[in-house]
Coordinates of C-alpha atoms and ligand atoms in Angstrom, one line a residue:
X131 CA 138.6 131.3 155.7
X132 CA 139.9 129.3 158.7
X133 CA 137.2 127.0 159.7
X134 CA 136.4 125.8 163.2
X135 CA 133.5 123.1 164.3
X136 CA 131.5 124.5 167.4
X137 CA 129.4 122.5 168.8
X138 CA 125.3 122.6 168.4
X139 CA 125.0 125.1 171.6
X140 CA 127.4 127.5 170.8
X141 CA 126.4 127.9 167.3
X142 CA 122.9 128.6 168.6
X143 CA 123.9 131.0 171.3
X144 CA 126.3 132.7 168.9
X145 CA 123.2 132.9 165.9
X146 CA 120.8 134.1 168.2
X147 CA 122.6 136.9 169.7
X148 CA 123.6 138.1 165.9
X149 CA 120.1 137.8 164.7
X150 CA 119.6 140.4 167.4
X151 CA 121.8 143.1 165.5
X152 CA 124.5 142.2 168.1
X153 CA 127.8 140.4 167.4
X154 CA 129.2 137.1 169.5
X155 CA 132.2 135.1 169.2
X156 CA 134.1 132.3 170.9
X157 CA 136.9 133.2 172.5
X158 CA 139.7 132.4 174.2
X159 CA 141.1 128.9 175.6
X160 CA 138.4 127.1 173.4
X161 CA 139.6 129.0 170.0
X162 CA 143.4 128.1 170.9
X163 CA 142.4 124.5 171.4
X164 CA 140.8 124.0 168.7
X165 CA 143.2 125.2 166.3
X166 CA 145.7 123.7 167.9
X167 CA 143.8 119.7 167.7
X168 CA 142.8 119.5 171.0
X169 CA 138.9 119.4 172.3
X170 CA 138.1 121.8 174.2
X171 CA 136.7 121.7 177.4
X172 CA 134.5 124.6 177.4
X173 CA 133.5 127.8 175.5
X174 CA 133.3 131.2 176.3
X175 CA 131.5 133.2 174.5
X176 CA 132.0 137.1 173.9
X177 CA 129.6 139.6 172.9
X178 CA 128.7 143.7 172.0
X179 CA 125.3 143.1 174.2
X180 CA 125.6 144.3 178.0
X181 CA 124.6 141.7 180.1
X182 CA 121.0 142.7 180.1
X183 CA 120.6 142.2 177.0
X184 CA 122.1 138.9 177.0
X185 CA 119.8 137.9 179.9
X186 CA 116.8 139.1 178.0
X187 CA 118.1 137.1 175.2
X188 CA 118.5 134.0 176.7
X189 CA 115.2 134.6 179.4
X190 CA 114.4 130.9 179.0
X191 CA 117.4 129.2 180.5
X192 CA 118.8 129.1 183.5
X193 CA 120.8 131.9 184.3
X194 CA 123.5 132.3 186.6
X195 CA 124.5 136.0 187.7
X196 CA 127.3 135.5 189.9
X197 CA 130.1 137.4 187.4
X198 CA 127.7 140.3 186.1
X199 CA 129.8 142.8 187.9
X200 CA 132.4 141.8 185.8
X201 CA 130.4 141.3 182.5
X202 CA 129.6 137.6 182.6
X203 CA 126.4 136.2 182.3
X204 CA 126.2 132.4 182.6
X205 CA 123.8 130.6 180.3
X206 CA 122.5 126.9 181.3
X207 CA 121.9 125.1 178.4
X208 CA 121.3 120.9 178.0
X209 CA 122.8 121.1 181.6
X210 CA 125.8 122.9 180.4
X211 CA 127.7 126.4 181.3
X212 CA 128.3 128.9 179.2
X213 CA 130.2 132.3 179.8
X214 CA 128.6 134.8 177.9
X215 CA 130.9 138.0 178.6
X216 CA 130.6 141.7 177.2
X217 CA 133.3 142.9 175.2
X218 CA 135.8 144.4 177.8
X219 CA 138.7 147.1 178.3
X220 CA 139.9 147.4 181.3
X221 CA 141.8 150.4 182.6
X222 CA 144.2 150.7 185.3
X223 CA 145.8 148.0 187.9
X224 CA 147.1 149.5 191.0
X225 CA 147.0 146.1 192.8
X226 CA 148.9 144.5 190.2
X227 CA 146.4 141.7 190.5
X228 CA 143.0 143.6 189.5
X229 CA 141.6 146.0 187.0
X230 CA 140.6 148.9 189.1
X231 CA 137.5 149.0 187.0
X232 CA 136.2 147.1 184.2
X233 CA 134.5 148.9 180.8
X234 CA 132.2 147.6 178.3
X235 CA 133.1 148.7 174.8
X236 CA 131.3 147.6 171.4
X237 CA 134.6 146.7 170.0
X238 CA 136.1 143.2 169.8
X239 CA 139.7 143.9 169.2
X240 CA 139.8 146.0 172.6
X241 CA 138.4 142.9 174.0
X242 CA 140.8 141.0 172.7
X243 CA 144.1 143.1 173.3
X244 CA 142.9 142.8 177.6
X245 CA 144.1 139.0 176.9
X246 CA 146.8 138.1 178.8
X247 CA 148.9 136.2 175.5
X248 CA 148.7 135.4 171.6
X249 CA 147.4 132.5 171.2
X250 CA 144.3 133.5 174.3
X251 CA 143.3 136.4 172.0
X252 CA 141.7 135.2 169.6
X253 CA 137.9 134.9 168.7
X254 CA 135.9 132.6 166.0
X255 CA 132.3 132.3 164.3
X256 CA 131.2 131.0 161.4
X257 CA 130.3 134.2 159.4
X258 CA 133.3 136.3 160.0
X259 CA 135.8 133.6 160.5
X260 CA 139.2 133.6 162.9
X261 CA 139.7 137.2 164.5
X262 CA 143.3 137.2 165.1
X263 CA 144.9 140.9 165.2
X264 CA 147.9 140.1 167.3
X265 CA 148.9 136.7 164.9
X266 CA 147.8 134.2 167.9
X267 CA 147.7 131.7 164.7
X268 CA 151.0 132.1 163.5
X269 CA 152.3 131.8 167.8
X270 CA 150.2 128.5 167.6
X271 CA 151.3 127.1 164.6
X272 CA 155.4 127.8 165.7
X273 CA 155.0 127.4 169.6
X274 CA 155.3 130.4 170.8
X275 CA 154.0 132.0 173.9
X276 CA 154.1 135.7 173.7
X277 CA 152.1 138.6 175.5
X278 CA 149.8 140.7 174.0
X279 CA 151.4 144.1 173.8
X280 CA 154.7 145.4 176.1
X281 CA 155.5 142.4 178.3
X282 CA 156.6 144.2 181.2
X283 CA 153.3 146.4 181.1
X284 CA 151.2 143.4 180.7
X285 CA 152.9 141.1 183.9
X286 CA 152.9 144.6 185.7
X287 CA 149.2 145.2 185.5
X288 CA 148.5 141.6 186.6
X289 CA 151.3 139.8 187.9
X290 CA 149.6 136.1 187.4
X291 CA 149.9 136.3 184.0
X292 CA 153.3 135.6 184.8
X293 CA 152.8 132.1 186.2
X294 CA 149.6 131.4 183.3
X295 CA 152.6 132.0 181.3
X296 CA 154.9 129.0 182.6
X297 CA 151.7 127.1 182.7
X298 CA 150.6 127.3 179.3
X299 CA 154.4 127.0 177.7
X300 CA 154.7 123.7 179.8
X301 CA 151.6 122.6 178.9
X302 CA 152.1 122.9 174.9
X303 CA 156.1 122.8 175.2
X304 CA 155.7 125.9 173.5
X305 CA 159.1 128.1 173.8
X306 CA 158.6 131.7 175.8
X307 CA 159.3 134.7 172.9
X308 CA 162.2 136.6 174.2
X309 CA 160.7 139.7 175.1
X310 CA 158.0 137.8 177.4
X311 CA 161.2 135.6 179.0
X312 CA 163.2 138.5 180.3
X313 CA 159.9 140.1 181.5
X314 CA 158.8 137.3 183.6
X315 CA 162.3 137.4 185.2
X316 CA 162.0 141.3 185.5
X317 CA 158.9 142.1 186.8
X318 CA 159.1 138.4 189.2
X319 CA 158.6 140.4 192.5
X320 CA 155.6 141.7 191.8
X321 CA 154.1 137.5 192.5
X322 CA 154.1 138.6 195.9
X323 CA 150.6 140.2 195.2
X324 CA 149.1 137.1 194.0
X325 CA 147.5 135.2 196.2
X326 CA 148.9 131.6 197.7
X327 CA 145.4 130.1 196.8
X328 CA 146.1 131.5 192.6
X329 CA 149.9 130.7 192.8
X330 CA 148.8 126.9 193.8
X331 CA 146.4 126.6 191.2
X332 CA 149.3 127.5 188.7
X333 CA 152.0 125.5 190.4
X334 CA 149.3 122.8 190.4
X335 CA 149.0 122.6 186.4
X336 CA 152.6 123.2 185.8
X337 CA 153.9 120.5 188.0
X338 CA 151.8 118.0 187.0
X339 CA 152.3 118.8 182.7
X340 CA 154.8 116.4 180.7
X341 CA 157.5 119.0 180.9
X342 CA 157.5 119.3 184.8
X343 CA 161.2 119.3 184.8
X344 CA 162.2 121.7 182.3
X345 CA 160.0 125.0 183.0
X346 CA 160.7 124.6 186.7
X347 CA 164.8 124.3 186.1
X348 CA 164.3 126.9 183.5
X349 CA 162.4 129.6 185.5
X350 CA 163.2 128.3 189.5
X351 CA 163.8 132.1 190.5
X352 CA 160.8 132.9 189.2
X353 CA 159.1 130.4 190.8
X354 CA 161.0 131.6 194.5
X355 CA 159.7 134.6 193.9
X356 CA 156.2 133.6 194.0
X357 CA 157.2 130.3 196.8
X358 CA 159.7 131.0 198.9
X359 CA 160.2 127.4 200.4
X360 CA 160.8 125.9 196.8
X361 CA 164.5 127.2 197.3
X362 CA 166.1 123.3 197.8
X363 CA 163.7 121.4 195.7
X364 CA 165.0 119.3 193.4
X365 CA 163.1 118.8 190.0
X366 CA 165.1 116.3 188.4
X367 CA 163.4 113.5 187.0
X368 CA 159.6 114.7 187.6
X369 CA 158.3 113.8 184.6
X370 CA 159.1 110.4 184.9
X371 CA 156.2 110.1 187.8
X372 CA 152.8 109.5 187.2
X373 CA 150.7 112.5 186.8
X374 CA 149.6 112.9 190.2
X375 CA 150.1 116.1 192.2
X376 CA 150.4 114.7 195.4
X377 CA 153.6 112.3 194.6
X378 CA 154.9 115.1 192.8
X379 CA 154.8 117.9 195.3
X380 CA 156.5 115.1 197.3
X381 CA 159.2 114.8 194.9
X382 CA 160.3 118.2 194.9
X383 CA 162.3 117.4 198.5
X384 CA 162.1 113.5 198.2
X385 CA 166.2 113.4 197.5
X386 CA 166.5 116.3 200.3
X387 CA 167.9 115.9 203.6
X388 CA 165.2 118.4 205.6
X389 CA 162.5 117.3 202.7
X390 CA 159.7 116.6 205.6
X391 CA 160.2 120.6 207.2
X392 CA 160.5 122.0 203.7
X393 CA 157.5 120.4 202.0
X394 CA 155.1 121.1 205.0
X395 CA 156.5 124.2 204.9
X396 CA 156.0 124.8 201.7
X397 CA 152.4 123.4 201.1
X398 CA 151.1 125.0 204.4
X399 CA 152.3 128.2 202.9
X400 CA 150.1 127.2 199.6
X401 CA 147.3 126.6 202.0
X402 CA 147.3 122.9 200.8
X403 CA 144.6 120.8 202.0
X404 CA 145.4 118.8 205.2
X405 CA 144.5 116.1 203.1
X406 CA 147.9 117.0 200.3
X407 CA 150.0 117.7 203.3
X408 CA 149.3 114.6 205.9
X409 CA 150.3 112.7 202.8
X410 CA 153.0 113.8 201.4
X411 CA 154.5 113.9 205.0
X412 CA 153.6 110.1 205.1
X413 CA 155.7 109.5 202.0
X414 CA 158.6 111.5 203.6
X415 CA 158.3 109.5 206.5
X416 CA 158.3 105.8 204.7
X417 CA 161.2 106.9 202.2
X418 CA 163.5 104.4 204.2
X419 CA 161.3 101.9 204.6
X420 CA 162.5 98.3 202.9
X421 CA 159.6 97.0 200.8
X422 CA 161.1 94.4 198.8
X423 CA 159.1 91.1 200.0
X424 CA 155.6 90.8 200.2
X425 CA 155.6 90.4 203.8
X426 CA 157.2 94.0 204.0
X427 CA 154.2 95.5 201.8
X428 CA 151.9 93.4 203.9
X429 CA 153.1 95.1 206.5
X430 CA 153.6 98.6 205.6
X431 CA 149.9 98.2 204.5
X432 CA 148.5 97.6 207.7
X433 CA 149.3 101.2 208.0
X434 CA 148.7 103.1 205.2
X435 CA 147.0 102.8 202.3
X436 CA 147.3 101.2 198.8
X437 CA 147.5 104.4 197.6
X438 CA 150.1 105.8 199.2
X439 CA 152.0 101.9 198.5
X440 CA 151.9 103.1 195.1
X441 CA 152.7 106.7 195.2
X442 CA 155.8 105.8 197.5
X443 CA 157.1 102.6 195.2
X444 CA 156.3 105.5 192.1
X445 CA 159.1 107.9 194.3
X446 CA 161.6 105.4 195.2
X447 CA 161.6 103.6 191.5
X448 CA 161.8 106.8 189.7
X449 CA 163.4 109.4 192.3
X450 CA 165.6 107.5 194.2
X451 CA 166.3 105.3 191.2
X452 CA 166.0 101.9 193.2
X453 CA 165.1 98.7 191.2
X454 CA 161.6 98.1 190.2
X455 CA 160.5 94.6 191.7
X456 CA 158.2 91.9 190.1
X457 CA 156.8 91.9 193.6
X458 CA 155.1 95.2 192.8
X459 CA 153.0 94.2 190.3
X460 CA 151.2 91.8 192.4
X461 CA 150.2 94.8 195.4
X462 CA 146.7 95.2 194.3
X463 CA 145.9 91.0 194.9
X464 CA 148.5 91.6 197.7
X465 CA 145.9 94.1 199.6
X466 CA 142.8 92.5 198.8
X467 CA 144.1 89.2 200.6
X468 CA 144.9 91.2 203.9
X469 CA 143.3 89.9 206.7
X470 CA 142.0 93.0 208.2
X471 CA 142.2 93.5 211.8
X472 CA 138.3 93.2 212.2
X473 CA 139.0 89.4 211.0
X474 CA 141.2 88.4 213.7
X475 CA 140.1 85.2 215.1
X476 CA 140.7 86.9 218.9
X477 CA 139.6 89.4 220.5
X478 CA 140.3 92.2 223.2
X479 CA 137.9 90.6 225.2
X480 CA 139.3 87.1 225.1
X481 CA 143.3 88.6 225.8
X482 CA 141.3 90.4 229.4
X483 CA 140.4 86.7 230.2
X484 CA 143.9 85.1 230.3
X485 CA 145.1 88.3 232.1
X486 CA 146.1 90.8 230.1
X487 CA 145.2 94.7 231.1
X488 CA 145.0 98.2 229.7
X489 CA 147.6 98.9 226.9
X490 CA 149.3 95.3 226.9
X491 CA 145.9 94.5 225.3
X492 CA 145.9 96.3 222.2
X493 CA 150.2 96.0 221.9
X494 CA 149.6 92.5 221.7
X495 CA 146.7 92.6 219.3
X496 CA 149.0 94.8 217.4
X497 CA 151.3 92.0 217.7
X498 CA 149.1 89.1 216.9
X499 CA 148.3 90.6 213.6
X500 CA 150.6 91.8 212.3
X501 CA 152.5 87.7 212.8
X502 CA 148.9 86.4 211.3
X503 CA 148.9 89.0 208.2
X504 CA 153.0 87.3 208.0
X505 CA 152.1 84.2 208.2
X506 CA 154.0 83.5 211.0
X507 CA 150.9 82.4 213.4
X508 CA 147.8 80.9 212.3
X509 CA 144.7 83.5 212.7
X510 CA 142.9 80.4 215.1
X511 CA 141.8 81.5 218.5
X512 CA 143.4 78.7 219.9
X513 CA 147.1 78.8 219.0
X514 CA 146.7 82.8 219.6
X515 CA 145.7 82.7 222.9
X516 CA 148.6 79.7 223.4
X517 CA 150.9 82.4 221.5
X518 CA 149.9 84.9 223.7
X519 CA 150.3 82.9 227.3
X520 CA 153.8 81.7 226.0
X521 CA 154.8 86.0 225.7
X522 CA 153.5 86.7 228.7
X523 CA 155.5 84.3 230.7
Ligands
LIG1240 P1 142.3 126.6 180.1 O1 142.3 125.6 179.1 O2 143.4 126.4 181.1 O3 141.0 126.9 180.8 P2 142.0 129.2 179.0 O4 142.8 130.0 178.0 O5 140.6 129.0 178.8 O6 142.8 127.9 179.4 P3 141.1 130.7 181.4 O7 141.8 130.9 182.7 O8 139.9 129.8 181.4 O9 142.2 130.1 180.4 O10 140.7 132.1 180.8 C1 140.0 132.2 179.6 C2 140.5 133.4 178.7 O11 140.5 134.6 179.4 C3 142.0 133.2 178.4 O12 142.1 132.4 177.2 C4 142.4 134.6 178.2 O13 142.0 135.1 176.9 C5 141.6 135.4 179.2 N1 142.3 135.5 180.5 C6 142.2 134.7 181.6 N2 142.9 135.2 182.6 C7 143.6 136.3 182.2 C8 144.5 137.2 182.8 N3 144.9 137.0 184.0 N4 144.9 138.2 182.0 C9 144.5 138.4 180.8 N5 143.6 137.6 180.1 C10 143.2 136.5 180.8
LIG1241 MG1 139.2 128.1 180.3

């Protein structure tokens, strides 16, 4: 029998509800993981009892009812969350997003054949072992992604299985079976019923896996379907980046000629943060900028930040293919030396008393430190002011 170490809690959760003449079983993303090597990052458990029972069960933790329209009961245990979900079958989908109503049943392989693919639909515990009727196993253990039951039917009743798809084959590098492929591309219209805020979340996971590059290339009309803007983006070389989504949504129209209109375009359509989006249009906007001495990255830091330093040096090096310079490794001791504005030896104050007024103040200011940060002018009050009297005559 195919064995799998749960941890302490979900063995007790999963004991207790059989001693109560009830079956339970993990299920899902944690069973996958698992048998595929991986920790996994939570459990879900699934269960014959409604979710009063389950609540009655577990009266002495925390509970947390927010999903019990939909079966879920959440369990708090050693400060921990745990889905606790009645067996399911769910019925018809005429949003191609939703069930139209959700029904318990007392069997786990209906619960089971709900799941979206293979190697999701399986369920573990100790006593009865692996529950695998649709050979999620033999998917793992080969890399293949496959739906459960008719593709077409499955992507039709909810349409973002068909990015969870791309997301789990790019996450694994597992290969798409041949049935689910040509579905994804058939039934792709229907992403316009999933919501910008899901189709994010996806594009999200996907973008920032080790095999960025290939599933995007691979499935790009499929991924137009769902965004629009992503039309011009280029995805060559994304993997090569670090793993971070906001220099990698920037990459998509880094190499492009309109790349600032497109990606704003493009995330305020996701309903990005303003946060993503005043970002990456800061990277778009210092593409051109020389940084190749440290008085240019002295300078560019003055303003922006060290992050963004780094995200744009990550673009250029590995997007734009310019040279990576020894200069770069030194940005972190770089920015902590940087006289910060605050520091400067004069003042508005003292620039009013020699004469200066209104904007010419803070231009020279501006001025002054950026020739300090340089090295150009010594940050002393004295030769600063001198500076200053000299410009102004
Ligand atoms: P992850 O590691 O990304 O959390 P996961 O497999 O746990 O992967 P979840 O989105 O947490 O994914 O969903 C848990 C389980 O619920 C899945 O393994 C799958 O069995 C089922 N599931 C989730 N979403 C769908 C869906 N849209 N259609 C069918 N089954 C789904
Ligand atoms: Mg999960």
């Amino acid at each position: 029998m195919k064995k799998i170490e749960l941890p302490e809690d979900v063995r007790f959760i999963i004991d207790r509800i059989c001693k109560s003449q009830h079956e339970a079983f993990a299920v899902g993303g944690c069973v996958r993981d698992a048998l595929f090597g991986l920790k996994p990052h939570d459990y879900d458990i699934t269960t014959d009892c409604s979710p009063q029972e389950t609540e009655a069960l577990f009266s002495e933790f925390k509970i947390i009812e927010t999903g019990i329209r939909h079966g879920t009961v959440t369990v708090m245990i050693n400060h921990q969350p745990y889905e606790i979900t009645t067996y399911r079958k769910e019925t018809s989908y005429s949003d191609h997003r939703h069930p139209d109503n959700v029904s318990f049943t007392g069997n786990i392989e209906d619960d089971l054949s709900r799941r979206d693919f293979t190697i999701n639909a399986m369920a573990y515990n100790d006593s009865v072992g692996l529950v695998d009727p649709f050979n999620g196993l033999e998917d793992l253990n080969k890399g293949i992604i496959r739906c459960v039951g008719i593709a077409e039917r499955r992507f039709e009743e909810d349409a973002l299985r068909i990015l969870r798809c791309l997301r789990f084959s790019s996450r694994f590098n597992f290969r798409i079976e041949e049935a689910t492929s040509k579905a994804l591309f058939e039934k792709k219209e229907l992403l316009k019923f999933v919501s910008v805020e899901r189709i994010a979340v996806e594009l999200n996971q996907i973008i920032c896996s080790d095999n960025a590059e290939k599933y995007l290339t691979e499935y790009k009309d499929v991924f137009v379907s769902a965004i629009p803007q992503i039309i011009n983006a280029d995805f060559t070389d994304l993997d090569d980046l670090n793993k971070d989504l906001k220099t990698r949504l920037t990459a998509l129209f880094f190499k492009n000629e309109n790349g600032l209109s497109e990606c704003e375009s493009m995330l305020r359509y996701l309903h990005y943060s303003n946060e993503v989006i005043n970002e990456a249009l800061s990277l778009l906007r210092h593409k051109n900028d020389s940084l190749n001495t440290v008085n240019e990255i002295k300078l560019f830091l003055t303003d922006e930040d060290i992050s963004t330093l780094k995200r744009l040096i990550d673009l250029n090096v590995n997007i734009l293919k310019e040279p990576y310079l020894s200069v770069y490794d030194d940005i972190d001791m770089i920015s902590d030396k940087l006289i910060a504005r605050s520091e400067l030896e004069v003042t508005g104050d003292d620039l009013k008393q020699i004469g200066l007024t209104g904007k010419d103040i803070g231009i020279a200011l501006e001025n002054v430190y950026k020739l300090v940060i340089t090295g150009k002018l010594a940050n002393d009050k004295k030769t600063i002011i001198e500076y200053v009297k000299r410009e102004m005559n």
